[in-house]
Tab-separated table of C-alpha atoms in Angstrom:
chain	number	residue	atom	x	y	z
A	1	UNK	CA	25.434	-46.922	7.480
A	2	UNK	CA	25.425	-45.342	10.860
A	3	UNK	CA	21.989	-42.921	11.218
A	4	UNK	CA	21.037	-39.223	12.133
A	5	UNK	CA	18.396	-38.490	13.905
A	6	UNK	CA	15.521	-36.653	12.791
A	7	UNK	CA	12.753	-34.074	13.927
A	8	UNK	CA	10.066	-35.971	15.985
A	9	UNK	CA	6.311	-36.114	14.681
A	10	UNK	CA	3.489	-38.118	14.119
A	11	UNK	CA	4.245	-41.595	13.311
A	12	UNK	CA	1.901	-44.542	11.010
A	13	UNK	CA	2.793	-47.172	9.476
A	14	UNK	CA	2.492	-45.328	5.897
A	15	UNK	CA	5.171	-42.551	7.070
A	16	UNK	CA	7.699	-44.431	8.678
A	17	UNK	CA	11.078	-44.002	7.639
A	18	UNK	CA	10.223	-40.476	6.544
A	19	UNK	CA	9.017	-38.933	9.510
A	20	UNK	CA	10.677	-40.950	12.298
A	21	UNK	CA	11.530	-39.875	16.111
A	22	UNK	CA	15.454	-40.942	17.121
A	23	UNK	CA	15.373	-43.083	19.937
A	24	UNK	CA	16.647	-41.881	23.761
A	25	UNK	CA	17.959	-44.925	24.409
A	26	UNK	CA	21.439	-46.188	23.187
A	27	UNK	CA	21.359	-49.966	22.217
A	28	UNK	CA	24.787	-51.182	23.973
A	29	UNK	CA	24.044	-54.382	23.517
A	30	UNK	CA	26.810	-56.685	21.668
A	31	UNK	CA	27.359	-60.196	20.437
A	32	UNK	CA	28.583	-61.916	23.773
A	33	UNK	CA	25.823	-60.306	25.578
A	34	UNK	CA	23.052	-61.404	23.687
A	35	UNK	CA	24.458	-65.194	23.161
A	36	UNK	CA	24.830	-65.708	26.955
A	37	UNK	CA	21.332	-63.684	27.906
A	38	UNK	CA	19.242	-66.319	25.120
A	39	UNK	CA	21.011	-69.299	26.026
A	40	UNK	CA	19.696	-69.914	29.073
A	41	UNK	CA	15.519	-69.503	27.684
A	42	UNK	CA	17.249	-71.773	24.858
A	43	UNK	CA	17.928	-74.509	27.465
A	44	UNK	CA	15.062	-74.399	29.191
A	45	UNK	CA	12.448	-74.518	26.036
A	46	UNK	CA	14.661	-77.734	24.390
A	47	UNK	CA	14.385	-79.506	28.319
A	48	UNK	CA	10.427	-78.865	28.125
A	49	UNK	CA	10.737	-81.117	24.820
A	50	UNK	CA	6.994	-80.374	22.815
A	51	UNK	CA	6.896	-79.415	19.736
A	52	UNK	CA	7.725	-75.803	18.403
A	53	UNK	CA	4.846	-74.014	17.394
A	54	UNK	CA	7.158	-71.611	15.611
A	55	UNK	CA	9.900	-73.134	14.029
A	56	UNK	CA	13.194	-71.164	14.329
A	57	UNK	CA	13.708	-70.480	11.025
A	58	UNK	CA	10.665	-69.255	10.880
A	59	UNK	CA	10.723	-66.471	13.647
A	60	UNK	CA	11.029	-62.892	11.961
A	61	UNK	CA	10.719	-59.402	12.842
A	62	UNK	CA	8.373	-56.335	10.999
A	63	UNK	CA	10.742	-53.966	10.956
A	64	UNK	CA	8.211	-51.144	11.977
A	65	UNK	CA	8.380	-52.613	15.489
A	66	UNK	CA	11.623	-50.805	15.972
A	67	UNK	CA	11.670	-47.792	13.312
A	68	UNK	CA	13.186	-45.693	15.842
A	69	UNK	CA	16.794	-47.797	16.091
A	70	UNK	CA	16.575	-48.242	11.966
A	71	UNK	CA	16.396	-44.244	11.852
A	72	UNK	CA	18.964	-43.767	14.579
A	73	UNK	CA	21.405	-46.401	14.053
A	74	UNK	CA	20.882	-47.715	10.451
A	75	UNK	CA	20.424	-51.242	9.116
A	76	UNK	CA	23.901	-52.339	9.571
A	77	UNK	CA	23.774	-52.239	13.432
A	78	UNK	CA	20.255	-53.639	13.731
A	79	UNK	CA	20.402	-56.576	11.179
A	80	UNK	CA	23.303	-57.249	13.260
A	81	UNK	CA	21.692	-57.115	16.984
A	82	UNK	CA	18.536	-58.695	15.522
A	83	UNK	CA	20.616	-61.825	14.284
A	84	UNK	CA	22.632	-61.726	17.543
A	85	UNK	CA	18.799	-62.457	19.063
A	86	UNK	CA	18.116	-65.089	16.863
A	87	UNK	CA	15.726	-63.688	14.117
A	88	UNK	CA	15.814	-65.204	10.665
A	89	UNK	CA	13.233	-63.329	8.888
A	90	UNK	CA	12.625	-59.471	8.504
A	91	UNK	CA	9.530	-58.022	6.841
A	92	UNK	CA	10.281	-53.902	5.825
A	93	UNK	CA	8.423	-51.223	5.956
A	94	UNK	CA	9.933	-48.891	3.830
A	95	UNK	CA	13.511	-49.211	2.137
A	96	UNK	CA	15.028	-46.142	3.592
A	97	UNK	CA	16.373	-45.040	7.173
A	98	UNK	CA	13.939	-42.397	7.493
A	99	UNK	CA	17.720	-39.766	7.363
A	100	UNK	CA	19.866	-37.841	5.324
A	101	UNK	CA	21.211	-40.612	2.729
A	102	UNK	CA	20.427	-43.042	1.002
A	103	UNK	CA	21.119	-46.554	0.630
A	104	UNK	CA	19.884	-48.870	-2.231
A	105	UNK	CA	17.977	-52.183	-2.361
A	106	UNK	CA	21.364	-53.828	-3.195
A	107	UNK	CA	23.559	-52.641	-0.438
A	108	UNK	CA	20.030	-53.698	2.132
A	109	UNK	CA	20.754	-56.992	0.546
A	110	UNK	CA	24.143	-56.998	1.256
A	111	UNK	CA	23.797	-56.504	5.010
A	112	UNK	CA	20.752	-59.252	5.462
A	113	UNK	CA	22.993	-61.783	3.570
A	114	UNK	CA	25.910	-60.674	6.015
A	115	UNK	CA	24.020	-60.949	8.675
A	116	UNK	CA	22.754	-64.864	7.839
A	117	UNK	CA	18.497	-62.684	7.730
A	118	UNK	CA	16.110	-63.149	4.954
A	119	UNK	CA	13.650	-60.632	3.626
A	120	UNK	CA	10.277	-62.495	3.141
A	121	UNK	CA	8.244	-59.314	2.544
A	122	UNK	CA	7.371	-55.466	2.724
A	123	UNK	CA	4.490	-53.213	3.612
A	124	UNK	CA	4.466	-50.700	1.074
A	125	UNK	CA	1.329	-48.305	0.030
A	126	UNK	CA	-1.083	-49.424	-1.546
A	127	UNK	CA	-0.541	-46.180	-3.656
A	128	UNK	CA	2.539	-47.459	-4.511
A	129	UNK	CA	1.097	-51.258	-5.969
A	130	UNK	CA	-0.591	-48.992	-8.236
A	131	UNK	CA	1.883	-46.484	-9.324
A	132	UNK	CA	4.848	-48.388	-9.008
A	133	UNK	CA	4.261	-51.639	-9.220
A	134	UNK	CA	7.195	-52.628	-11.670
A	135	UNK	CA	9.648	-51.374	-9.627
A	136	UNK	CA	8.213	-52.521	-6.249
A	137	UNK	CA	8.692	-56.138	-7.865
A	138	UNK	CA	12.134	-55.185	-8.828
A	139	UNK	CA	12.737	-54.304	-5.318
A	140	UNK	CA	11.581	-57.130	-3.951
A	141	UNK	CA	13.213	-59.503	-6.379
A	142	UNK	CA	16.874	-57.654	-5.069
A	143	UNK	CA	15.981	-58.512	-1.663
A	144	UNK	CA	14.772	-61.996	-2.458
A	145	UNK	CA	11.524	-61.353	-0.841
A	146	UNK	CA	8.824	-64.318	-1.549
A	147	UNK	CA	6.203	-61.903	-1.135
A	148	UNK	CA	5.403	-58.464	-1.372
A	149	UNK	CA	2.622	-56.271	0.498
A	150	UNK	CA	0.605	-53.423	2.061
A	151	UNK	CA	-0.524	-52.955	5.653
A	152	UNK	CA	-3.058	-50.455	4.371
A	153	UNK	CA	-6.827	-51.726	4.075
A	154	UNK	CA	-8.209	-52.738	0.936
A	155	UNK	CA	-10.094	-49.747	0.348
A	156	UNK	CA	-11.055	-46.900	2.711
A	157	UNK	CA	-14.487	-47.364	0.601
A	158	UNK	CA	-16.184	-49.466	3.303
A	159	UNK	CA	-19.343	-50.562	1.446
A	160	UNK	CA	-20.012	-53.588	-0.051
A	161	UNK	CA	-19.496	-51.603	-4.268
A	162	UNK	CA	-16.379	-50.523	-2.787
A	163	UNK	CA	-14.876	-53.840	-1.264
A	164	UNK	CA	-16.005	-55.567	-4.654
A	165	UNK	CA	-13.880	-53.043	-6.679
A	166	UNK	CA	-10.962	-53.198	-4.548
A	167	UNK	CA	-11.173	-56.890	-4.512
A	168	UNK	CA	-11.144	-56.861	-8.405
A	169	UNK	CA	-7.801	-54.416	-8.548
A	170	UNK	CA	-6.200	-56.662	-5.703
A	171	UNK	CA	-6.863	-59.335	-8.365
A	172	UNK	CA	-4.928	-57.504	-10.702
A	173	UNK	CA	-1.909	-56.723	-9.223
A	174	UNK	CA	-1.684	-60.115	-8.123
A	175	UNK	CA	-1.333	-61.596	-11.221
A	176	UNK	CA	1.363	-59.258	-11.936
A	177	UNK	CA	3.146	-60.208	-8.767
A	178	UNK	CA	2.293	-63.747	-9.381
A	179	UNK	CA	3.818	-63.463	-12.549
A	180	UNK	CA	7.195	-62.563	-11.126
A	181	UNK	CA	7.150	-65.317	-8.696
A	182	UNK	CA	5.648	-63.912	-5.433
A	183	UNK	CA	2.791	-63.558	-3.328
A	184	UNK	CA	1.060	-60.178	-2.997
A	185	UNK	CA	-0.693	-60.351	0.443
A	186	UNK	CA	-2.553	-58.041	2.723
A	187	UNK	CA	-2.358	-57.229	6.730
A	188	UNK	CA	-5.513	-56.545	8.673
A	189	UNK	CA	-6.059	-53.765	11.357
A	190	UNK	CA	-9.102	-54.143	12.812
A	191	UNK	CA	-11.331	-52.022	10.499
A	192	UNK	CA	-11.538	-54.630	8.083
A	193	UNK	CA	-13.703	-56.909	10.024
A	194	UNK	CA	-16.657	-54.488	10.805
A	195	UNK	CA	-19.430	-54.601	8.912
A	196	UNK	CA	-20.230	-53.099	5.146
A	197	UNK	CA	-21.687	-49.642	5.749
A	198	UNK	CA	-24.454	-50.009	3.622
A	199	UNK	CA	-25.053	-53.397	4.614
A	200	UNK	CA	-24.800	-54.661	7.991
A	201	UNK	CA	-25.017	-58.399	7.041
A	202	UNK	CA	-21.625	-58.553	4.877
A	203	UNK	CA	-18.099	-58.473	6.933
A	204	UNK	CA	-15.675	-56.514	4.961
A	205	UNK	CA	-13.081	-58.792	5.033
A	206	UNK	CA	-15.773	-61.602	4.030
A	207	UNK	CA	-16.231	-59.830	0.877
A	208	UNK	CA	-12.453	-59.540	0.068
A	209	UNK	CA	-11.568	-62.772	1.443
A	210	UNK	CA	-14.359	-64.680	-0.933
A	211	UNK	CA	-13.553	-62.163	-4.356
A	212	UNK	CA	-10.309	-62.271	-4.536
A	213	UNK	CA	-8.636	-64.846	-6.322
A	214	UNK	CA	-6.662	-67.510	-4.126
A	215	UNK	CA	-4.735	-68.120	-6.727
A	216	UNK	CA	-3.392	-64.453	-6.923
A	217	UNK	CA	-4.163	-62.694	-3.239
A	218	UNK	CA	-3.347	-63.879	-0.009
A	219	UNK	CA	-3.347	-62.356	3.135
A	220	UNK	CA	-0.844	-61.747	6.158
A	221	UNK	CA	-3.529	-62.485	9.734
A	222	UNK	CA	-2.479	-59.585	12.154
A	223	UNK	CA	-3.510	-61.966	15.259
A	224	UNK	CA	-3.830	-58.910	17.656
A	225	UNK	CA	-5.964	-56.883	15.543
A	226	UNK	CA	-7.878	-59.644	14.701
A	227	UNK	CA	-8.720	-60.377	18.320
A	228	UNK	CA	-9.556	-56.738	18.306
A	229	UNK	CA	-12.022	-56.934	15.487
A	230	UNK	CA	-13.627	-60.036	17.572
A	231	UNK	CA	-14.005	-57.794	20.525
A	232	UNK	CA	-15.362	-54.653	18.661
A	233	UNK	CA	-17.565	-56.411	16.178
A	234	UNK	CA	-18.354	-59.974	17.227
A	235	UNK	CA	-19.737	-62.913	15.046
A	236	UNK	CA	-15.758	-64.622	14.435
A	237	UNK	CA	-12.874	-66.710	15.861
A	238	UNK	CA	-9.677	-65.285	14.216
A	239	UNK	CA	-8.121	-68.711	13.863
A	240	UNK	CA	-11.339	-70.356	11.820
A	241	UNK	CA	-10.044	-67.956	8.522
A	242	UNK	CA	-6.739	-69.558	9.108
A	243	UNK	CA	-7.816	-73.338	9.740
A	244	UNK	CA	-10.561	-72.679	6.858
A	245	UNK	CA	-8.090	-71.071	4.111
A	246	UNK	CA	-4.562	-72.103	5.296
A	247	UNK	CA	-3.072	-71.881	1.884
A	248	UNK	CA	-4.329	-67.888	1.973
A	249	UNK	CA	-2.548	-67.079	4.865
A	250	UNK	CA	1.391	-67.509	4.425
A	251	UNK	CA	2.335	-65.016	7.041
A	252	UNK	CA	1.079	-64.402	10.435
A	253	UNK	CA	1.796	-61.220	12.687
A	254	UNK	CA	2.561	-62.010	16.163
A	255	UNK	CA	1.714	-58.891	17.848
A	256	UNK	CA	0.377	-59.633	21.666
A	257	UNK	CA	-1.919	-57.595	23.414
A	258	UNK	CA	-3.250	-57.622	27.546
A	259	UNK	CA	-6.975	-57.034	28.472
A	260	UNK	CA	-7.431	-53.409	29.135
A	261	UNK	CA	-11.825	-52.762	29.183
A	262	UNK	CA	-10.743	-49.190	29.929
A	263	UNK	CA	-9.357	-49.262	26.171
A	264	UNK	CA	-11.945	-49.208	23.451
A	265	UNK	CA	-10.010	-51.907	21.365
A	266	UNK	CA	-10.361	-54.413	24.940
A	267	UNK	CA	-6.493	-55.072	24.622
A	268	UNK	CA	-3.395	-52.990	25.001
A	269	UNK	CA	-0.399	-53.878	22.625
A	270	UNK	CA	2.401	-55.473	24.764
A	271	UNK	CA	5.729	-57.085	24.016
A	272	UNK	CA	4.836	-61.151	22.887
A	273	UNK	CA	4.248	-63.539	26.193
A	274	UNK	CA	3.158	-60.618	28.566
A	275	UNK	CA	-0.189	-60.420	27.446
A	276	UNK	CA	-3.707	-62.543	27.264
A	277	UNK	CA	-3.830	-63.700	23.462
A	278	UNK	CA	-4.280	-67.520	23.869
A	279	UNK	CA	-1.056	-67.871	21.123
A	280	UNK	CA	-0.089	-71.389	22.425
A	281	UNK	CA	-3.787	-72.280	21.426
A	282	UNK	CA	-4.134	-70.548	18.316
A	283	UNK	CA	-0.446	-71.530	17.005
A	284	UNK	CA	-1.692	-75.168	18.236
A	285	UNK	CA	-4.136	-75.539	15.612
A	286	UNK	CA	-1.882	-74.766	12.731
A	287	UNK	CA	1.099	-77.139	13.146
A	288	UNK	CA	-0.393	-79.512	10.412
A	289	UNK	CA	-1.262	-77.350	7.893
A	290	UNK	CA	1.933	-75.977	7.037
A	291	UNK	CA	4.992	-73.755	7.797
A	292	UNK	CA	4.113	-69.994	8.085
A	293	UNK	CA	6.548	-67.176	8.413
A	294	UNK	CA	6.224	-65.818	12.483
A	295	UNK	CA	6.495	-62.095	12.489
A	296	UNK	CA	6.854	-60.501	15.421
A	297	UNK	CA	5.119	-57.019	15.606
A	298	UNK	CA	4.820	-53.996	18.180
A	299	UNK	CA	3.690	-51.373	17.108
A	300	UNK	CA	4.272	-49.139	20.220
A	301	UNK	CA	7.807	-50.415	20.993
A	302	UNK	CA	9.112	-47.008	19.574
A	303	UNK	CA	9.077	-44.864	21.483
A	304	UNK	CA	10.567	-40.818	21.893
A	305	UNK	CA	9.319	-40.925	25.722
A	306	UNK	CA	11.861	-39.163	28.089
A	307	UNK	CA	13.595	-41.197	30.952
A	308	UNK	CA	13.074	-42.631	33.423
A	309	UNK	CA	10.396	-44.485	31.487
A	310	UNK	CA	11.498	-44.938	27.500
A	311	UNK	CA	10.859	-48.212	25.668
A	312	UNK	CA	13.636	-49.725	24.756
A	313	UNK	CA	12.459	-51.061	21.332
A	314	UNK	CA	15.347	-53.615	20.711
A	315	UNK	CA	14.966	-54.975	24.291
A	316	UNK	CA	11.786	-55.596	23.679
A	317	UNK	CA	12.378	-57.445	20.408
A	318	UNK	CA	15.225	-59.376	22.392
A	319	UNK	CA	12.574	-60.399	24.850
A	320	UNK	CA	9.815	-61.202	22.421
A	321	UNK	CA	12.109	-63.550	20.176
A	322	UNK	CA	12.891	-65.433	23.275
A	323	UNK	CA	9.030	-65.877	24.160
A	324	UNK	CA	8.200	-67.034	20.678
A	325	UNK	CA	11.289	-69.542	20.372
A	326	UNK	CA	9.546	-70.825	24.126
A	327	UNK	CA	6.558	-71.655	22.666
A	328	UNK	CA	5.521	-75.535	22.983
A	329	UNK	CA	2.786	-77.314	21.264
């Protein structure tokens, strides 16, 4: 299952896996290493006593955070360095390695069950929920995922028509995914919580939130970009949609983010604990109303930059499980 690397180029969240940079950095990390550098955080979170704001089998990992050691390395090697962290969970983003080869939904599921991971969902196009939406709920049922996803928007139709009609097809794939036992769900950027273009007055994500049909649609709170939308549109607290629809919202994106007011969005994404997002508060609020799958996100820990300054994308992810598992209500 070992990986090739490929040419660099641009990277989203849509293309990844199929247009992926190799990482410069080689992972060297093994079993013994990671057990002894996680025991010690271990020790001291249990001595603080509190209670967990995430619980541990609950902490999980979008793999798009670290699409550059999936491409270079392969699933095999990272399931197993992730689970050496501590990680339970893994959300995809795509099924392949973005190299020469394949490898099928079974043999994925065959390394997370090796491994002692769980798949609890995927980002896949929103093209693909309605091309392929048979066979995306095949996939999913191979991995065992409870849900299955997009990180695109709704609709790139940002008026209030065009929110209403994506809100109706939403509808209808979710009672197709519904039908087959899951929850289709759908992550935020920040895009989604500025205002209808032909109508100041209605939030976009209002309008999806309130016309889709709980029953059927649910929704995966990106925390950072939601604090993003806050600072570039105004009028919301991210955690009221949580605390006022907890049944809506089964997974949460951990993604931090420090201040920056050079950077348009007020916040630059950071590995979890170094930055300014008031998580201990916001996770604070949701401790009675239900477990939630934790998924930690970055989506700049990839990175092709040349040394003496790459980003280590699996350090990172070492780092930010420990932070999380820290975290005391």
């Amino acid at each position: 299952m070992s990986g090739r690397s490929m040419p660099s180029g641009p990277l989203s969240r849509r293309s990844f896996m199929s247009a992926i940079a190799a990482s410069t950095v080689a992972v060297g990390l093994g079993a013994a290493t990671m057990t002894a550098a996680n025991a010690a955080p271990a020790a001291a979170s249990a001595a603080r006593g509190g209670t967990r704001l995430v619980p541990i089998n609950r902490i999980g990992i979008q793999l798009f955070t670290i699409r550059d050691k999936v491409s270079s390395l392969g699933f095999r090697a990272v399931f197993e360095e992730l689970a050496n962290f501590g990680y339970s969970e893994i959300e995809f983003a795509g099924y392949t390695q973005g190299q020469v080869g394949a490898i099928t939904p079974a043999e994925i599921r065959q390394l997370l069950d090796d491994n002692g991971l769980r798949a609890v969902g995927s980002h896949v196009g929103t093209n693909l929920l309605r091309t392929d939406l048979a066979n995306q709920i095949d996939i999913a049922h191979t991995l065992g995922m409870p849900h299955l996803g997009t990180g695109n928007a709704p609709t790139n139709v940002n008026t209030v028509a065009g929110y209403l009609a994506a809100a109706e097809e939403w509808n209808g794939w979710g009672e197709q995914v519904s039908a087959a036992g899951m929850k289709l769900y759908q992550h935020n950027h920040a895009g989604e919580f500025a205002f209808a273009s032909d109508d100041p007055s209605q939030r976009l994500y209002d309008i999806f939130l309130d016309n889709t049909d709980p029953r059927h649609v649910y929704l995966e709170l990106d925390v950072y970009w939601a604090y993003v939308g806050k600072h570039l549109h105004g009028g919301f607290e991210p955690i009221d949609y949580v605390k006022n629809n907890p049944r809506r919202f089964p997974l949460l994106h951990l993604k931090d983010g420090k201040t920056n007011n050079a950077n348009t969005n007020g916040y630059d994404i950071i590995e979890f604990g170094a930055g300014d997002i008031p998580y201990t508060e916001f996770l604070s609020h949701l401790r009675d109303r239900g477990q939630r799958y934790g998924m930690y996100e970055q989506d700049n820990a990839s990175s092709t930059a040349v040394p003496p300054n790459p980003i280590n994308s699996l350090e990172n992810a070492r780092r930010s499980y420990a932070a999380i598992e820290q975290l005391r209500g």
